[in-house]
mmCIF file with all atom_site columns, C-alpha atoms in Angstrom:
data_model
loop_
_atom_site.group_PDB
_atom_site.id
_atom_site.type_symbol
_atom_site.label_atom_id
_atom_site.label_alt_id
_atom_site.label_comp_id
_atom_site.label_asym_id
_atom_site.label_entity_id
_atom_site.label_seq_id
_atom_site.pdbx_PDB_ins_code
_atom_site.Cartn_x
_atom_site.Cartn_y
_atom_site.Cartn_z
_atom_site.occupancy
_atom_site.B_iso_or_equiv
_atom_site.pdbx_formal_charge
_atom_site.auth_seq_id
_atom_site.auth_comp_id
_atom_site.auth_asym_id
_atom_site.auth_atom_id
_atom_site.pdbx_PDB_model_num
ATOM 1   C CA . UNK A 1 1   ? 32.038  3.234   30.546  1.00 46.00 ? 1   UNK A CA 1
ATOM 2   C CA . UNK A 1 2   ? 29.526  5.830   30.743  1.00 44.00 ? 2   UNK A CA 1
ATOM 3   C CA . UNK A 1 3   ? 26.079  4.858   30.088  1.00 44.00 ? 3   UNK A CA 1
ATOM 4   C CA . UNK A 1 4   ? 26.198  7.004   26.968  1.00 42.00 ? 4   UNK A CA 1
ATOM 5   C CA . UNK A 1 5   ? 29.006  5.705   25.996  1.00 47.00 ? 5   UNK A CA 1
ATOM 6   C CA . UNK A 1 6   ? 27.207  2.271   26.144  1.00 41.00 ? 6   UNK A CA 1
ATOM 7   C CA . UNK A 1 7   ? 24.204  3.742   24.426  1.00 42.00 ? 7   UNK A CA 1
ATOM 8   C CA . UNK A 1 8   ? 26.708  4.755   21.454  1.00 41.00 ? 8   UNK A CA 1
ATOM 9   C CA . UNK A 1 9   ? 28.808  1.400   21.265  1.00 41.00 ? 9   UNK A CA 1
ATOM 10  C CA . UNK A 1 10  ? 25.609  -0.956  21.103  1.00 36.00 ? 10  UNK A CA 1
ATOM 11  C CA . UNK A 1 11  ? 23.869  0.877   18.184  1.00 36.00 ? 11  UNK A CA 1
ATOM 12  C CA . UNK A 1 12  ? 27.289  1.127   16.526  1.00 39.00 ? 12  UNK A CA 1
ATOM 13  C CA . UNK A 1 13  ? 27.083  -2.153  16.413  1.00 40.00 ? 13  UNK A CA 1
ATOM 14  C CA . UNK A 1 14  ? 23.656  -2.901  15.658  1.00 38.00 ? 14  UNK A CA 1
ATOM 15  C CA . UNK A 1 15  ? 23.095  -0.555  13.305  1.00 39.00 ? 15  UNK A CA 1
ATOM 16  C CA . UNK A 1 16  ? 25.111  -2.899  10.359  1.00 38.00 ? 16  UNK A CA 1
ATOM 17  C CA . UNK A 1 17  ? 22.446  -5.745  11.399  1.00 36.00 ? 17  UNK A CA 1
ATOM 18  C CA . UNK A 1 18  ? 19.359  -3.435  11.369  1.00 38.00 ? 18  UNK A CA 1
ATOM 19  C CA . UNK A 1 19  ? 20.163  -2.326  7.762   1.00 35.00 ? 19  UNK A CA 1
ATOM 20  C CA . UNK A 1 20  ? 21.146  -6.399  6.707   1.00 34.00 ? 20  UNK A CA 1
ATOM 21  C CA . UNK A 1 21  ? 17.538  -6.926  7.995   1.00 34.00 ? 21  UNK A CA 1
ATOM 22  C CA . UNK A 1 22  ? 16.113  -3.908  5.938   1.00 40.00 ? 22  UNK A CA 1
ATOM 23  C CA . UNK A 1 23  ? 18.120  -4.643  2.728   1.00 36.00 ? 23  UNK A CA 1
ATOM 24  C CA . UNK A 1 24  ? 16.825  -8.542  3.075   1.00 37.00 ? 24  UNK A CA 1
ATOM 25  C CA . UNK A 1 25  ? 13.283  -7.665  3.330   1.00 40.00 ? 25  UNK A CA 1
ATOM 26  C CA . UNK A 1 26  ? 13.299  -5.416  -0.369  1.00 42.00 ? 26  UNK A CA 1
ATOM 27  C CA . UNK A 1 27  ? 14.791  -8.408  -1.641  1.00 41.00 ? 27  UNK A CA 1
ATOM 28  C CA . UNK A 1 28  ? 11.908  -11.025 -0.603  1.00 43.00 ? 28  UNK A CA 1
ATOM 29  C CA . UNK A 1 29  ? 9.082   -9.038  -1.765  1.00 46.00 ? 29  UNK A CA 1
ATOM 30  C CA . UNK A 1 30  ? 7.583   -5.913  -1.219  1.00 47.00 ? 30  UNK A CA 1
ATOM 31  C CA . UNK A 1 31  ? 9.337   -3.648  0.965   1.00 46.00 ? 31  UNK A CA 1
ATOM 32  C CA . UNK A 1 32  ? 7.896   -3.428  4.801   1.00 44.00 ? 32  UNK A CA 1
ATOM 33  C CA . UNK A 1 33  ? 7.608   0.348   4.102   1.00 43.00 ? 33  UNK A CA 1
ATOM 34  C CA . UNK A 1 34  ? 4.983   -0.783  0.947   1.00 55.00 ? 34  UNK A CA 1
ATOM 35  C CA . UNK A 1 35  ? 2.576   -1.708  4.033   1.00 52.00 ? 35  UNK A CA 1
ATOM 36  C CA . UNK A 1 36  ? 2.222   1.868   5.627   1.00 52.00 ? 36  UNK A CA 1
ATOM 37  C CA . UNK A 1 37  ? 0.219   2.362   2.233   1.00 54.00 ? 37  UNK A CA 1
ATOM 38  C CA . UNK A 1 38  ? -2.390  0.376   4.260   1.00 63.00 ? 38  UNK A CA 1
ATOM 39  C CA . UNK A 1 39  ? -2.771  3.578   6.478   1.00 86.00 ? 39  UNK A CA 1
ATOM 40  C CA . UNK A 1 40  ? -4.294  5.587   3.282   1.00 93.00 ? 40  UNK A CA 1
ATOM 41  C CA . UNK A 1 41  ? -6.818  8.269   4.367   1.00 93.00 ? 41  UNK A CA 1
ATOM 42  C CA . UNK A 1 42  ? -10.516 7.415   3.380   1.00 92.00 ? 42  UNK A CA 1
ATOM 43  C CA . UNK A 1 43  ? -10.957 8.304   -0.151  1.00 93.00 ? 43  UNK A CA 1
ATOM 44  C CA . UNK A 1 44  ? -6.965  7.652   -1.158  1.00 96.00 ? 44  UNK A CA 1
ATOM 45  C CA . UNK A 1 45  ? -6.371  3.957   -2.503  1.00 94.00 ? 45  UNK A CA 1
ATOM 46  C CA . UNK A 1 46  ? -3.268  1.954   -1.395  1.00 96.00 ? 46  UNK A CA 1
ATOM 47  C CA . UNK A 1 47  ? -0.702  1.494   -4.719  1.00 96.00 ? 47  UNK A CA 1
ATOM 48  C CA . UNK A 1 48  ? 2.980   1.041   -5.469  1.00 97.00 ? 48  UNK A CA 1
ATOM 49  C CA . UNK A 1 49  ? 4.637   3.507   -7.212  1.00 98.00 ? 49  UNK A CA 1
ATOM 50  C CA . UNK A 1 50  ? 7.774   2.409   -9.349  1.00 98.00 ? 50  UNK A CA 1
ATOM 51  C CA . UNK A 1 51  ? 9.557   5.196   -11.039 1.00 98.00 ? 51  UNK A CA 1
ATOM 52  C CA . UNK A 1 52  ? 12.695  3.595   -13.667 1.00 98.00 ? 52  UNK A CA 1
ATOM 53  C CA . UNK A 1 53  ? 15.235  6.112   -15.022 1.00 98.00 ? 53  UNK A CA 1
ATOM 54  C CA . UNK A 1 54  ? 16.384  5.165   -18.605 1.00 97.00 ? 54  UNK A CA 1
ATOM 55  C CA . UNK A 1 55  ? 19.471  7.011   -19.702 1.00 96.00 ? 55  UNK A CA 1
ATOM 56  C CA . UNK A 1 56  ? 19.607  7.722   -23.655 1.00 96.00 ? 56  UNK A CA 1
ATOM 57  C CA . UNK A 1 57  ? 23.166  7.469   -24.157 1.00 94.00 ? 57  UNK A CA 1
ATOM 58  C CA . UNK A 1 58  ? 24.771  4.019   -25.990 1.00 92.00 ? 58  UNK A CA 1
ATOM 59  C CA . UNK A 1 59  ? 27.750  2.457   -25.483 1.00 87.00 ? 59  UNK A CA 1
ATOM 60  C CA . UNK A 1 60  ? 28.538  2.690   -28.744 1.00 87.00 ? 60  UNK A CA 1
ATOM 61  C CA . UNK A 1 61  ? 28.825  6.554   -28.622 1.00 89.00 ? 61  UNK A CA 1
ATOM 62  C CA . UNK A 1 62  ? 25.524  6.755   -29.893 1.00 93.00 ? 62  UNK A CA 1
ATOM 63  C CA . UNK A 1 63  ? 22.311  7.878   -28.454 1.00 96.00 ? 63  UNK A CA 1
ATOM 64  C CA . UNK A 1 64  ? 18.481  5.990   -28.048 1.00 97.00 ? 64  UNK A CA 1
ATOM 65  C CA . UNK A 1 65  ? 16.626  8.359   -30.495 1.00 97.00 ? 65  UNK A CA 1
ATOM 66  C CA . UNK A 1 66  ? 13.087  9.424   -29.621 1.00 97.00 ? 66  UNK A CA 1
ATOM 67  C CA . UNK A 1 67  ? 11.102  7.308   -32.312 1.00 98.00 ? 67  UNK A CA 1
ATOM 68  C CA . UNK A 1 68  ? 13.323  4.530   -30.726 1.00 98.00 ? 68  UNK A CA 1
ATOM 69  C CA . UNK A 1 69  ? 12.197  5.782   -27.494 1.00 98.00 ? 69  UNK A CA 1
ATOM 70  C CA . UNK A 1 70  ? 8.748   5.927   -28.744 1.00 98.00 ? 70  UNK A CA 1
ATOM 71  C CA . UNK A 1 71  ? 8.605   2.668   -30.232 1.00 98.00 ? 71  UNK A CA 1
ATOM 72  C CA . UNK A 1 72  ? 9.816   1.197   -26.907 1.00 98.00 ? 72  UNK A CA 1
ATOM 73  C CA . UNK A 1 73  ? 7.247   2.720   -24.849 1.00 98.00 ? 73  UNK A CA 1
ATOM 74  C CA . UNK A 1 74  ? 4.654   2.025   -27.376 1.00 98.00 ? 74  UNK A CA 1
ATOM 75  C CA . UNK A 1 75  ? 5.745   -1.821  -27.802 1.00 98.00 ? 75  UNK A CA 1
ATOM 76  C CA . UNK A 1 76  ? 6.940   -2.593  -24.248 1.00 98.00 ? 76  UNK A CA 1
ATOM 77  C CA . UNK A 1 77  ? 5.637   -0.335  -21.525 1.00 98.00 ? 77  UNK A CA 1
ATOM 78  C CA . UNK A 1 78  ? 1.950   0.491   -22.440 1.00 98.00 ? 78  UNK A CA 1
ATOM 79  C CA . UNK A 1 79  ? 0.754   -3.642  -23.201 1.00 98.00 ? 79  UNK A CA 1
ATOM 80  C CA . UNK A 1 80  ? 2.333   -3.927  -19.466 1.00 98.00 ? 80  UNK A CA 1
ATOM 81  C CA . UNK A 1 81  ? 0.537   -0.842  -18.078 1.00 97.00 ? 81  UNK A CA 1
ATOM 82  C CA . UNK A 1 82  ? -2.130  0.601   -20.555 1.00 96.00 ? 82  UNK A CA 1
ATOM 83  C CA . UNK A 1 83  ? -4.312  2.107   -17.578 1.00 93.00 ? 83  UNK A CA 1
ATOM 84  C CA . UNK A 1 84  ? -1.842  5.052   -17.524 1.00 94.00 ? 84  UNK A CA 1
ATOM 85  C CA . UNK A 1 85  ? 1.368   5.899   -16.758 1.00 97.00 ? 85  UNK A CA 1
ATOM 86  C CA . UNK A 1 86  ? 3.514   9.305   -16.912 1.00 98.00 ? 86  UNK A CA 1
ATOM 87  C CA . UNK A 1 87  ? 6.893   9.662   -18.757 1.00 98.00 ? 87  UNK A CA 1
ATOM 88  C CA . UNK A 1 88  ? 9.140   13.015  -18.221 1.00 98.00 ? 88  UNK A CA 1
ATOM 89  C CA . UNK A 1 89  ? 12.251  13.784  -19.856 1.00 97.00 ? 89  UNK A CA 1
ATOM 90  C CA . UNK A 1 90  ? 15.268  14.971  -17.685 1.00 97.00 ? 90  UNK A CA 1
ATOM 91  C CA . UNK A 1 91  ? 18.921  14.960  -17.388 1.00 97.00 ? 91  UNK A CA 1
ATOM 92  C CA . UNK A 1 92  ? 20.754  12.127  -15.538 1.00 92.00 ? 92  UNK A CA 1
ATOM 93  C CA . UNK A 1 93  ? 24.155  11.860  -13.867 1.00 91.00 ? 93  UNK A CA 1
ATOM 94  C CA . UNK A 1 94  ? 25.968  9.081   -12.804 1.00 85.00 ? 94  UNK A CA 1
ATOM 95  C CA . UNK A 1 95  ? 29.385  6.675   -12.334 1.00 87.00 ? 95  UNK A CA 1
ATOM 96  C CA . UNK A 1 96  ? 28.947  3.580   -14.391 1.00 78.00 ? 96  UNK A CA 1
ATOM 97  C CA . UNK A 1 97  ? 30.990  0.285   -14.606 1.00 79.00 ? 97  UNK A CA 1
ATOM 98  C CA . UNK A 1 98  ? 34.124  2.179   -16.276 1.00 84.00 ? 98  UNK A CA 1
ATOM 99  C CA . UNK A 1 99  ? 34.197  4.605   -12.924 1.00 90.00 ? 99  UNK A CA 1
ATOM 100 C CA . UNK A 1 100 ? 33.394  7.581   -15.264 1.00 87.00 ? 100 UNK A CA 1
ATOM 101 C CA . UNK A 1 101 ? 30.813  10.008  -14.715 1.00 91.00 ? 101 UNK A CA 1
ATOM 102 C CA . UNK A 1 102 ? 28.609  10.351  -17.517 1.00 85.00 ? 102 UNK A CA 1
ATOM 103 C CA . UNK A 1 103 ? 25.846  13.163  -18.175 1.00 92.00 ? 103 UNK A CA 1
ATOM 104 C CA . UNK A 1 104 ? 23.103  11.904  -20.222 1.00 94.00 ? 104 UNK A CA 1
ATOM 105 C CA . UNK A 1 105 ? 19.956  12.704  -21.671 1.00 96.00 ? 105 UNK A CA 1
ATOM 106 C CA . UNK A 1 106 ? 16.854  10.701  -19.744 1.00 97.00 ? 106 UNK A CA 1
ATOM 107 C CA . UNK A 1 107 ? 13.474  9.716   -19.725 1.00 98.00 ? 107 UNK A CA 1
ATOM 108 C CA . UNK A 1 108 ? 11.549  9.142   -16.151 1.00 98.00 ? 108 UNK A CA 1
ATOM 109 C CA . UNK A 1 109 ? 8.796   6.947   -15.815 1.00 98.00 ? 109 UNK A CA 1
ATOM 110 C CA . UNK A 1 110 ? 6.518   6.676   -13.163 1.00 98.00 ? 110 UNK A CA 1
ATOM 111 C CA . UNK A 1 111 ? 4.024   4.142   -13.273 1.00 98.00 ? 111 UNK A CA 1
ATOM 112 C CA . UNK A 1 112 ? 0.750   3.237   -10.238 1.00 97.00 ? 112 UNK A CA 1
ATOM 113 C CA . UNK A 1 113 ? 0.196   -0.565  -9.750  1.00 97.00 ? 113 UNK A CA 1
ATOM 114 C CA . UNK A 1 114 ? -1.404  -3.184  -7.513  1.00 95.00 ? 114 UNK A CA 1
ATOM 115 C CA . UNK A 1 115 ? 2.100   -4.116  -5.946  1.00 96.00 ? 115 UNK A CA 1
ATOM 116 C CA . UNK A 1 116 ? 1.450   -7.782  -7.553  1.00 96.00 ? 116 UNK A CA 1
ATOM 117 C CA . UNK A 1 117 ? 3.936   -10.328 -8.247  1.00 97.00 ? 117 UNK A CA 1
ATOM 118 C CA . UNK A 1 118 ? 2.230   -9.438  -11.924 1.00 97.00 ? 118 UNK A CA 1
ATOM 119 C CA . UNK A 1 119 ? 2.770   -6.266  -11.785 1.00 97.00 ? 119 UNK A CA 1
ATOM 120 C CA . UNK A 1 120 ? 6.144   -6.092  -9.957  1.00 97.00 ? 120 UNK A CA 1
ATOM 121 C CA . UNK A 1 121 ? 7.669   -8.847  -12.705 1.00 98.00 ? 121 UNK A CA 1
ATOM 122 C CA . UNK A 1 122 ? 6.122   -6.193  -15.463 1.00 98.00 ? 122 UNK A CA 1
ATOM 123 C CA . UNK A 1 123 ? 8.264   -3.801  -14.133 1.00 98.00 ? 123 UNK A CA 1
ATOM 124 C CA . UNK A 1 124 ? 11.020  -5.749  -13.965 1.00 98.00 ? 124 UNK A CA 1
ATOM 125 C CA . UNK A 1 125 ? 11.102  -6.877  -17.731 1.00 98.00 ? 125 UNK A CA 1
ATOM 126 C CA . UNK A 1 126 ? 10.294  -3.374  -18.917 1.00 98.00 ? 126 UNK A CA 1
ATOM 127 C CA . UNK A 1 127 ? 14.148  -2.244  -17.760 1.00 98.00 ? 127 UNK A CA 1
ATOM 128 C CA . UNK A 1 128 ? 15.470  -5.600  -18.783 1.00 98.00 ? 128 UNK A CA 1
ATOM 129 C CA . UNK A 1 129 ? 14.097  -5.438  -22.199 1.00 98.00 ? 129 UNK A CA 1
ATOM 130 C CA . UNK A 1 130 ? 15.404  -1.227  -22.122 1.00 98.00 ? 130 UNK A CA 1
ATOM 131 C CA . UNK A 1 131 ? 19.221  -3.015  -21.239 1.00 97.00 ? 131 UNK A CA 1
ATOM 132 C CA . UNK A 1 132 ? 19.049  -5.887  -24.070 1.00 97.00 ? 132 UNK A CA 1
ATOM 133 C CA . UNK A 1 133 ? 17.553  -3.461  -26.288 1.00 97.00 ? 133 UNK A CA 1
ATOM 134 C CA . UNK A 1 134 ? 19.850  -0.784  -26.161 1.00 97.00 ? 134 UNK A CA 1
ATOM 135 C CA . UNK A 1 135 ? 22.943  -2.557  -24.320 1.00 94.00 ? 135 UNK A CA 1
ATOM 136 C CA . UNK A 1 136 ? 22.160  -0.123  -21.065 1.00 93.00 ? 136 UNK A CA 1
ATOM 137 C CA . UNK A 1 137 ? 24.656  -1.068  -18.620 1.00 90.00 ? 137 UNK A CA 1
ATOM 138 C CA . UNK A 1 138 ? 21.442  -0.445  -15.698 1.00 92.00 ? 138 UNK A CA 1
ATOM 139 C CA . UNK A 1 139 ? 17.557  0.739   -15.527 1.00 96.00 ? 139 UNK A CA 1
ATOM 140 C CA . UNK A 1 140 ? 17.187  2.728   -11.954 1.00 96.00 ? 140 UNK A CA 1
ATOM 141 C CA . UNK A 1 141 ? 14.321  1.652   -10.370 1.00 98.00 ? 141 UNK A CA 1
ATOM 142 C CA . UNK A 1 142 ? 12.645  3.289   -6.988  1.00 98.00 ? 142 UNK A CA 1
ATOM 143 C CA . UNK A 1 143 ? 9.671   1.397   -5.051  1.00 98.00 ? 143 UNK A CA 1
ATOM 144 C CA . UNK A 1 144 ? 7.855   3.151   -3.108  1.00 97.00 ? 144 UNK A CA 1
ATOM 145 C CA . UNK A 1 145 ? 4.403   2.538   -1.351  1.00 96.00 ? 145 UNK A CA 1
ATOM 146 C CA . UNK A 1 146 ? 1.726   5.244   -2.940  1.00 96.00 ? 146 UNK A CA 1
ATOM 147 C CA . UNK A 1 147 ? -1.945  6.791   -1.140  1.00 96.00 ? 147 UNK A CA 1
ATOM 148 C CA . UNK A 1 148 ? -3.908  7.771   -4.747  1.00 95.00 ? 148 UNK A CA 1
ATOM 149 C CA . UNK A 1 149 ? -6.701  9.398   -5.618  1.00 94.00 ? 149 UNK A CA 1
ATOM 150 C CA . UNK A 1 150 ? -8.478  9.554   -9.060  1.00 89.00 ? 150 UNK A CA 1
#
């Protein structure tokens, strides 16, 4: 065996542990990646940023209206996060549970926090109170570690 033939084989098979060990670290906390916020130039301040996706369309056929949007953002997401937060409308695509692809009507928020246990279980019951609320099969949710500025 050549030697980059070697090379090749061992990260073939390493490369299924290295992303078990990557995987298991988002799901005990904060994701190692969170910490290279720590290298923040002077001036910038360290901060997760979450950003859920919340698609508008019902499984009844229906669709989440915007005063229904309004009242949930109003009732759920600003008592968690008045400080600020930023909400943009957009169009979604994706494969649910039923293997369909559905195109749907969405609203993107993106919201600045401490990284907290707090702050990080806030998040978390803002998309499970979006799924109970409006039986939404899933809330995307993206973590990522945040150098701000105000």
């Amino acid at each position: 065996m050549r030697k980059t033939d070697f090379q090749h084989s061992v990260v073939a098979r390493l490369a299924p542990l290295a992303m078990l060990v990557g995987v298991a670290g988002c799901l005990h906390g904060p994701p190692r990646q969170l910490a290279a916020a720590s290298s923040c130039q002077a001036g910038d301040r360290a901060m997760v940023r979450d950003v859920l996706y919340f698609g508008r369309n019902r499984p009844d056929g229906g669709k989440v209206a915007d005063d229904q949007w309004q009242v949930f953002l109003d009732q759920v997401v600003t008592p968690r996060f008045p400080d600020g937060l930023t909400v943009a409308s957009a169009t979604g695509q994706w494969r649910g549970a039923s293997g369909q692809v559905e195109t749907e009507a969405s609203q993107v928020l993106t919201l600045l926090h401490s990284g907290d246990a707090a702050s990080r279980n806030d998040v978390a019951g803002i998309a499970a109170e979006y799924k109970r609320r409006f039986g939404q099969e899933a809330v995307l949710r993206e973590r990522s570690a945040a150098c701000v500025a105000f």
